[in-house]
Amino acid sequence: MTNEDLCYQTVGELSALIASRQVSPVELTRAYLERTEALNPTVSVVITLTRDHALRQAAAAEREIQLGRRRGPLHGIPYAVKDLYDTQGIRTTGGSTIYRDRVPDRDATAIERLNEAGAVLLAKLAMSEFASGGNNNNLIPHPRNPWKLDRSPAGSSSGSGAATAAALAGFTLGSETGGSIMGPSGANGVSGMRPTYGRVSRYGVMALAWSLDKAGPLARSAADLGLVLEVIAGHDPRDRTSRPNAAFTFRSDPGPVASRRLGVVRAEFEAVPEANRAVFANALAVLRRAGFVLEDVVLPDRPYGEVYTLISNTEAGTNFKPLFNDGRIIQFSSASRRADWMAASMMPASDYLTALRIRALLKREADEVTARYAALIAPTSPTGSGPIEPPDTPPRAGDLSDRSVRRLNTLGNLTGLPAISIPCGFDGEGMPLGLHIAARAWDDQSVLDVGMVFQRETDFHRRRPSFRP
Amino acid sequence: MNTNRREFTKLLGASAVAPLAAPAAGLTLWERAELEVQQTGEVSPELTRALLDAQGSRGIFEEPEHFEVLRAALARKIRDHRILRSFPLPADIEPLLNFEA
């Protein structure tokens, strides 16, 4: 097996290789480090490479495994994280020059849990500044999409999406407020998961908007997402939003499919440009052939985008107030986003409460519609990823950031639904397209089941990017 | 810029933004801003400054370049807020103050 073949294995496969002593954690870590050092100048996804730390963790894992003390499927598996997860003694920048030299004295809970599972931290990854989405970035050269280097890897978990696609780690962690795991997963042709809000602790994860932020994994298969989620999920009293029932036990067998109903958000499929429709029609046909019963679903006409924008901007404006007060916000890369945050913090509190009332209505409606189906299905984005454009460039029609198109995405983020994006084909320029699968709150297994069935029937998740200019 | 209560009251008086002086009487700053957006499509510089001072220091928005971006953002926000305020909500819906999935 070549180093490239090794690096492109799924977590499940790597875990089996380690368990059977065909590959050691140190060998695997060196393979990923070598690949990262070779490819990072091309894709620009690493903010901090934790080489020495990784080799120490890999050596420790190797010793334990040799002694027969294997901790579980992530023991000895190298991973990388979006650079907003605090890592003790390793700088954590939030993708911002403002925190260029910030070194936390604690690990985020997710990092603690991965340490306990014996996983190996390789790198801190590029991201949109403060997870604010788009191409907001000025800390390192802008990350590039491995499928075509002049294309955006989307945001805000840009580095996590691109690094997973480029096989620079076994898996990565990202975070999502309004689409920041799902978008990069679709744009880079990888599998990514937004767990139910409250499932994964955000303790030690830099906040953007408290009532919307979620932490989750990106990987090269739906099954891998389940393996990682099982480790990072669980109640954490240090995060007030973490729920007592947050623990998750992954079931790798999706079980019988026959008669499980999927709700197809037809309006979002109809918003897909003609050139990409066959890809999504084929994806639905795959699910139908696998035995799912597909029914069209209409999401009510609600001001999803306005509610999301008001809540996220108000919370971000309050969160970043100290940076406005001391003037450091001048270093932030997007003038319009910065102004949105300030403008939102100037509005009457009654408007924020009105948005929270509409959110309560959306929650009621989301609970009703998701209760009827094993999952809801929509395109992650109607189009493949576009060019890398400077911050403050207005979104294209159908763009990843266009909330009028991605209704299921915005509803899911506002109401805390679990979702995954899995690769389902390519557009005419060879850019990946993703399928969005969401389910009722706390039924994270359902979205993984649908994803695993789809990936049993297709090989899009096995395709590798060409790194073409 | 620091503004005490007396100065702020004067500022409000002074910012009885000329073209809107009559209809703006008795309105809050935000309500005046809404009226301006309704009538002109934007928030005047004077009223933007008054709103900015009401929330605290002007900071980087003292600079004309950033100030104009803020003025545009305010107009966008006000348009969004009008959509939300006019959304028909059942009376028994309470705000999700402590969000749980």
XYZ file of C-alpha atoms in Angstrom:
570
model
C 0.000 0.000 0.000
C 1.407 3.431 -0.933
C 1.515 6.252 1.592
C -1.275 7.953 -0.345
C -3.428 4.815 -0.229
C -2.741 4.524 3.492
C -3.661 8.138 4.176
C -6.933 7.801 2.235
C -8.166 4.871 4.329
C -11.214 5.474 6.481
C -10.889 5.616 10.251
C -12.507 2.167 10.442
C -9.908 0.753 8.057
C -6.980 2.486 9.763
C -8.208 1.215 13.092
C -8.267 -2.350 11.768
C -4.741 -1.957 10.380
C -3.516 -0.736 13.763
C -5.375 -3.442 15.683
C -3.862 -6.142 13.486
C -0.394 -4.545 13.841
C -0.089 -4.042 10.074
C 0.551 -0.360 10.690
C 1.797 1.303 13.847
C 0.534 4.668 15.117
C 4.005 6.152 14.649
C 4.207 4.942 11.040
C 0.754 6.296 10.352
C 1.516 9.628 12.003
C 4.727 9.992 10.008
C 2.815 9.210 6.797
C 0.309 11.988 7.486
C 3.017 14.448 8.554
C 4.993 13.737 5.391
C 1.889 14.184 3.243
C 0.952 17.393 5.043
C 4.434 18.850 4.616
C 4.341 18.002 0.916
C 0.826 19.263 0.168
C 0.233 22.127 2.570
C 2.124 24.659 0.432
C -0.457 23.852 -2.266
C -3.665 23.776 -0.229
C -2.746 26.100 2.672
C -4.854 24.463 5.351
C -2.510 24.316 8.334
C -2.163 27.164 10.807
C -0.012 25.199 13.276
C 1.560 21.802 12.644
C 1.927 19.943 15.955
C 4.646 17.566 14.738
C 6.487 16.908 18.026
C 3.284 16.684 20.018
C 1.874 14.229 17.469
C 4.935 12.008 17.479
C 4.883 11.895 21.306
C 1.194 10.948 21.348
C 1.755 8.357 18.593
C 4.673 6.794 20.456
C 2.580 6.587 23.625
C -0.282 4.979 21.692
C 2.106 2.520 20.105
C 3.526 1.433 23.483
C 0.069 0.881 24.944
C -1.161 -1.076 21.928
C 1.968 -3.246 21.960
C 1.178 -4.001 25.604
C -2.309 -5.070 24.597
C -4.005 -1.996 26.057
C -5.903 -0.762 23.021
C -8.391 1.861 24.118
C -10.772 1.747 21.146
C -11.136 2.505 17.442
C -9.497 5.958 17.591
C -6.406 4.775 19.475
C -3.395 5.841 17.410
C -5.506 7.578 14.723
C -4.090 10.968 13.638
C -6.548 13.859 13.429
C -6.555 17.648 13.012
C -8.885 20.356 14.301
C -10.238 23.711 13.248
C -8.128 26.274 15.050
C -10.827 27.298 17.494
C -10.571 24.248 19.747
C -8.394 25.155 22.710
C -5.299 22.995 22.967
C -3.191 23.275 26.096
C 0.217 24.778 25.321
C -0.530 24.948 21.571
C -1.643 28.255 20.100
C -5.291 28.607 19.176
C -6.019 31.566 16.949
C -9.656 31.394 15.896
C -8.216 32.054 12.442
C -7.512 35.651 13.438
C -4.446 37.838 13.569
C -5.992 39.242 16.765
C -5.228 35.922 18.502
C -2.124 35.073 16.486
C -0.136 34.367 19.679
C -2.889 33.090 21.985
C -1.800 29.923 23.813
C -4.536 28.360 25.984
C -3.769 26.683 29.290
C -6.567 24.141 28.837
C -7.855 21.624 26.364
C -11.370 21.875 24.954
C -13.550 19.021 26.207
C -13.573 17.430 22.733
C -9.770 17.434 22.719
C -9.705 15.935 26.231
C -12.006 13.147 25.068
C -9.872 12.457 21.995
C -6.772 12.395 24.216
C -8.487 9.839 26.431
C -9.344 7.776 23.335
C -5.652 7.790 22.336
C -6.073 9.824 19.139
C -3.089 11.798 17.825
C -3.351 15.560 17.216
C -1.461 16.497 14.038
C -2.448 20.067 13.253
C -4.569 23.119 13.943
C -6.430 24.002 10.757
C -7.388 27.051 8.740
C -10.834 28.560 9.212
C -12.836 31.649 8.381
C -11.882 34.246 10.956
C -13.866 33.712 14.180
C -15.893 31.081 12.278
C -17.721 33.953 10.626
C -18.095 32.124 7.313
C -17.151 32.936 3.751
C -13.606 33.713 2.757
C -12.894 35.899 5.783
C -9.268 35.112 6.386
C -6.022 37.013 6.798
C -3.880 34.887 9.095
C -2.424 32.586 6.434
C -2.731 32.407 2.626
C -6.301 31.469 1.799
C -7.023 27.715 1.948
C -7.723 26.056 -1.395
C -10.100 23.392 -2.543
C -8.140 20.206 -3.384
C -10.517 19.435 -6.256
C -9.573 22.660 -8.029
C -7.107 24.991 -6.446
C -8.717 28.244 -7.568
C -11.971 27.237 -5.850
C -12.998 27.956 -2.304
C -13.113 25.135 0.240
C -16.091 27.083 1.690
C -16.278 28.109 5.305
C -15.998 28.416 8.070
C -14.445 24.975 8.628
C -12.468 25.486 5.423
C -9.276 23.809 6.615
C -11.169 20.860 8.100
C -13.000 20.220 4.820
C -9.946 20.625 2.594
C -7.595 18.672 4.892
C -10.030 15.755 5.042
C -10.382 15.743 1.238
C -6.609 15.918 0.808
C -6.113 13.067 3.328
C -3.889 15.084 5.619
C -5.464 13.393 8.660
C -7.663 10.416 9.492
C -10.467 12.792 10.438
C -10.940 16.405 11.477
C -13.143 18.460 13.757
C -15.040 21.540 12.647
C -17.765 23.707 14.092
C -21.045 25.035 12.775
C -23.192 28.042 13.594
C -25.140 28.376 10.336
C -23.598 25.842 7.928
C -19.881 25.785 8.643
C -19.519 21.991 8.747
C -22.124 21.139 6.134
C -20.884 23.717 3.592
C -17.207 22.716 3.596
C -18.174 19.021 3.628
C -20.222 19.488 0.464
C -17.676 21.765 -1.205
C -14.742 19.407 -0.568
C -16.547 16.115 -1.229
C -16.216 14.696 2.289
C -18.629 13.466 4.938
C -19.359 15.937 7.721
C -21.696 15.989 10.685
C -23.513 18.630 12.668
C -24.592 16.757 15.802
C -27.732 17.658 17.732
C -27.241 20.922 19.632
C -26.199 19.924 23.152
C -24.674 16.578 22.081
C -21.017 17.699 21.930
C -19.584 20.072 24.516
C -18.409 23.475 23.283
C -16.288 24.034 26.377
C -12.973 25.402 25.121
C -14.352 26.028 21.619
C -14.174 29.713 20.700
C -17.726 31.065 20.543
C -19.369 32.935 17.676
C -23.078 32.847 18.634
C -23.809 30.963 21.845
C -27.266 29.647 21.102
C -26.263 28.364 17.639
C -22.689 27.005 17.886
C -22.168 23.252 17.455
C -19.001 21.122 17.327
C -18.726 18.105 15.029
C -16.524 15.827 12.900
C -15.576 15.624 9.219
C -14.282 12.361 7.787
C -14.131 10.182 4.702
C -17.248 8.130 5.457
C -20.507 8.346 7.377
C -19.439 5.408 9.541
C -16.296 7.323 10.537
C -18.476 10.213 11.691
C -20.251 7.812 14.026
C -16.976 6.476 15.438
C -15.735 10.002 16.181
C -19.083 11.239 17.493
C -19.211 8.401 20.019
C -15.925 9.654 21.483
C -16.558 13.410 21.527
C -20.240 13.308 22.593
C -21.340 13.287 26.203
C -22.545 15.447 29.054
C -20.168 18.156 30.207
C -21.150 20.350 33.160
C -18.667 22.989 31.968
C -20.910 23.711 28.959
C -24.302 24.904 30.172
C -25.948 23.754 26.919
C -24.607 20.207 27.186
C -27.478 17.827 27.939
C -27.517 14.989 30.484
C -28.528 12.577 27.674
C -25.692 13.717 25.399
C -23.764 10.417 25.307
C -23.938 8.603 21.955
C -23.371 4.925 21.213
C -22.710 4.416 17.523
C -24.312 1.466 15.755
C -22.320 0.666 12.600
C -25.080 -1.517 11.129
C -27.767 0.747 9.664
C -30.316 -2.044 10.040
C -33.200 -2.819 7.673
C -34.096 -0.030 5.303
C -37.407 -1.259 3.899
C -40.288 1.115 4.573
C -38.202 3.763 6.314
C -39.559 7.073 5.076
C -37.433 9.949 3.862
C -38.864 13.441 3.397
C -37.564 15.047 0.208
C -37.482 18.856 0.481
C -38.570 19.183 -3.130
C -38.296 22.965 -3.371
C -34.561 22.779 -2.695
C -34.059 20.158 -5.404
C -36.007 22.370 -7.802
C -33.679 25.265 -7.013
C -30.741 23.264 -8.408
C -29.459 24.526 -11.779
C -30.460 22.301 -14.682
C -26.865 21.142 -15.199
C -26.681 19.581 -11.716
C -30.175 18.120 -11.485
C -29.230 14.684 -12.789
C -26.717 14.287 -9.957
C -29.334 14.852 -7.290
C -31.976 12.831 -9.151
C -29.518 9.952 -9.186
C -28.873 10.368 -5.447
C -32.589 10.080 -4.742
C -32.804 7.059 -7.052
C -30.006 5.364 -5.096
C -31.929 5.834 -1.856
C -35.167 4.588 -3.441
C -33.441 1.480 -4.827
C -31.946 0.814 -1.407
C -35.484 0.499 -0.061
C -36.297 3.897 1.432
C -39.747 5.322 0.769
C -39.387 8.864 -0.548
C -42.101 11.468 -0.017
C -42.056 15.152 -0.881
C -42.063 17.568 2.030
C -42.810 21.280 2.060
C -41.141 23.388 4.720
C -43.418 26.283 5.700
C -42.663 29.701 4.266
C -40.924 31.450 7.168
C -38.285 34.185 7.457
C -35.552 31.618 8.235
C -32.683 33.744 6.964
C -33.770 36.894 8.773
C -34.261 35.056 12.079
C -30.872 33.372 11.774
C -29.098 36.589 10.823
C -30.655 38.608 13.621
C -29.861 36.042 16.323
C -26.343 35.240 15.120
C -25.352 38.864 14.539
C -26.735 40.016 17.879
C -24.979 37.262 19.797
C -21.719 37.766 17.873
C -21.906 41.543 18.368
C -22.253 41.022 22.099
C -19.615 38.300 22.196
C -17.037 40.448 20.402
C -17.918 43.692 22.180
C -14.548 43.823 23.985
C -12.774 43.805 20.604
C -14.934 46.720 19.444
C -14.284 48.571 22.689
C -10.499 48.305 22.558
C -10.273 48.751 18.773
C -8.709 45.383 17.957
C -11.701 44.611 15.741
C -9.968 46.766 13.100
C -7.834 43.698 12.322
C -10.898 41.607 11.448
C -10.903 40.733 7.735
C -14.509 41.506 6.786
C -15.654 45.118 7.079
C -19.281 44.279 6.302
C -19.522 41.403 8.814
C -17.950 43.591 11.488
C -20.480 46.329 10.749
C -23.348 43.805 10.833
C -22.302 42.789 14.344
C -22.135 46.378 15.550
C -25.441 47.296 13.900
C -27.139 44.284 15.506
C -25.859 45.255 18.935
C -27.494 48.676 18.500
C -31.009 47.331 17.977
C -33.796 47.112 20.588
C -33.838 44.000 22.769
C -37.466 43.472 21.783
C -36.359 42.581 18.242
C -34.055 39.854 19.539
C -36.949 38.511 21.612
C -39.218 38.590 18.571
C -36.655 36.497 16.691
C -36.553 34.048 19.620
C -40.341 33.795 19.534
C -40.261 32.943 15.815
C -37.513 30.466 16.611
C -39.853 28.792 19.118
C -42.465 28.441 16.367
C -39.837 26.992 14.007
C -38.815 24.513 16.694
C -42.406 23.335 17.045
C -42.724 22.961 13.269
C -39.357 21.207 12.960
C -40.319 18.730 15.674
C -43.572 17.983 13.852
C -42.082 17.446 10.398
C -39.017 15.470 11.523
C -41.178 13.147 13.660
C -42.823 11.863 10.475
C -39.605 10.743 8.761
C -36.398 8.832 9.392
C -34.683 11.814 7.788
C -35.196 14.853 5.572
C -33.139 15.159 2.392
C -31.980 18.212 0.408
C -28.924 19.254 -1.592
C -26.176 20.574 0.678
C -25.690 23.263 -1.951
C -27.262 23.456 -5.407
C -23.893 24.211 -6.994
C -20.261 23.188 -6.658
C -17.873 25.519 -4.910
C -17.074 28.814 -6.618
C -13.881 30.838 -6.941
C -11.969 32.163 -3.950
C -13.151 35.726 -3.679
C -12.098 38.478 -1.281
C -14.051 39.050 1.939
C -17.188 41.164 1.492
C -17.878 39.875 -2.015
C -21.682 39.524 -2.233
C -22.858 35.896 -2.507
C -23.714 34.439 -5.915
C -27.250 33.209 -6.503
C -27.466 29.675 -5.095
C -24.236 30.241 -3.179
C -23.491 28.283 -0.013
C -24.297 31.392 1.981
C -27.659 32.003 0.334
C -30.105 31.165 3.110
C -33.166 31.546 0.914
C -32.019 28.488 -1.034
C -30.798 26.393 1.885
C -33.943 26.413 3.998
C -33.373 22.994 5.596
C -29.877 24.045 6.592
C -31.041 27.215 8.307
C -34.016 25.524 9.959
C -31.737 22.755 11.220
C -29.260 25.205 12.683
C -31.944 27.310 14.339
C -33.614 24.274 15.895
C -30.544 22.161 16.678
C -31.284 19.205 14.378
C -28.551 16.657 13.628
C -27.431 16.487 9.999
C -24.739 15.113 7.764
C -23.498 16.051 4.321
C -22.180 13.221 2.163
C -20.728 13.397 -1.347
C -23.248 12.434 -4.035
C -21.604 13.370 -7.343
C -19.905 16.162 -9.261
C -20.903 19.206 -11.261
C -19.848 19.807 -14.859
C -16.493 21.179 -13.735
C -15.714 18.217 -11.538
C -16.525 19.968 -8.268
C -18.174 17.817 -5.596
C -21.851 18.080 -4.727
C -23.250 16.986 -1.383
C -26.464 15.510 -0.046
C -27.861 17.024 3.145
C -29.529 14.500 5.483
C -31.205 15.830 8.646
C -33.311 14.134 11.327
C -35.241 14.897 14.487
C -33.288 16.195 17.455
C -31.288 13.496 19.272
C -31.726 10.950 16.466
C -28.158 11.362 15.240
C -28.047 7.641 14.426
C -30.751 8.069 11.770
C -28.725 10.466 9.646
C -25.721 8.177 9.925
C -27.871 5.190 8.904
C -29.027 6.917 5.723
C -25.457 8.015 4.992
C -24.042 4.530 5.534
C -26.665 2.964 3.268
C -25.942 5.542 0.547
C -22.205 4.923 0.804
C -22.762 1.161 0.641
C -24.370 1.732 -2.761
C -22.003 4.397 -4.151
C -18.305 5.235 -4.242
C -18.350 9.049 -4.336
C -16.819 9.118 -0.854
C -13.897 7.064 -2.187
C -12.983 9.499 -4.972
C -9.793 11.493 -4.556
C -9.174 15.109 -5.583
C -6.670 15.897 -8.315
C -5.209 19.160 -6.910
C -5.520 20.704 -10.395
C -4.939 24.460 -10.791
C -16.520 59.663 22.452
C -17.945 59.815 25.988
C -21.322 61.514 26.333
C -23.044 62.306 29.619
C -26.805 62.322 29.955
C -27.185 66.088 29.480
C -25.001 66.100 26.365
C -26.838 63.107 25.044
C -30.187 64.845 25.449
C -28.803 67.842 23.585
C -27.463 65.564 20.920
C -30.897 64.047 20.458
C -32.348 67.512 20.117
C -29.697 68.469 17.609
C -30.252 65.256 15.758
C -33.881 66.053 15.184
C -32.746 65.223 11.729
C -33.813 68.143 9.642
C -35.986 66.549 6.936
C -37.700 64.276 9.442
C -38.049 66.717 12.306
C -41.816 66.828 12.398
C -42.728 63.158 11.998
C -39.787 62.085 14.206
C -40.976 63.969 17.265
C -41.523 61.677 20.237
C -39.942 58.671 18.587
C -37.020 56.679 19.938
C -33.739 56.758 18.064
C -34.413 53.353 16.577
C -37.924 54.334 15.523
C -36.501 57.406 13.827
C -34.001 55.218 12.026
C -36.816 52.991 10.829
C -38.711 56.024 9.593
C -35.653 57.255 7.722
C -35.136 53.886 6.028
C -38.785 53.844 5.077
C -38.577 57.346 3.602
C -35.069 57.517 2.149
C -33.749 53.936 2.097
C -30.909 54.767 4.478
C -30.097 56.009 7.967
C -28.708 59.554 8.056
C -25.171 60.105 9.338
C -26.466 62.183 12.263
C -28.833 59.499 13.464
C -26.249 56.764 12.910
C -23.865 58.694 15.166
C -26.560 59.107 17.798
C -27.294 55.364 17.757
C -23.598 54.603 17.900
C -23.124 56.880 20.902
C -26.108 55.330 22.646
C -24.477 51.882 22.560
C -21.082 53.066 23.861
C -17.864 54.208 22.266
C -17.667 54.906 18.530
C -14.365 53.067 18.248
C -13.289 52.353 14.689
C -16.569 53.741 13.348
C -15.224 57.225 14.002
C -13.356 56.706 10.705
C -15.480 57.772 7.705
C -14.655 54.620 5.734
C -15.927 52.273 8.474
C -18.765 54.610 9.384
C -20.266 54.332 5.902
C -20.145 50.513 6.044
C -21.962 50.684 9.376
C -24.611 52.990 7.941
C -25.292 50.491 5.163
C -25.428 47.633 7.689
C -27.935 49.537 9.802
C -30.255 49.993 6.854
C -30.046 46.251 6.079
C -30.795 45.363 9.701
C -33.775 47.660 9.836
C -35.238 46.081 6.704
C -34.740 42.582 8.217
C -36.297 43.669 11.482
C -39.375 45.014 9.746
C -39.909 41.559 8.208
C -39.662 39.898 11.619
C -41.842 42.448 13.392
C -44.583 42.020 10.826
C -44.463 38.220 11.038
C -47.810 36.987 12.468
C -47.073 35.062 15.654
C -49.637 33.209 17.758
C -50.046 34.998 21.090
C -49.037 31.965 23.140
C -45.553 31.650 21.637
C -42.877 32.555 24.168
C -39.287 33.319 23.209
C -36.830 30.411 23.356
C -34.696 32.104 25.983
C -32.869 28.950 26.955
C -32.536 27.049 23.710
C -32.565 23.264 23.867
C -32.828 20.954 20.883
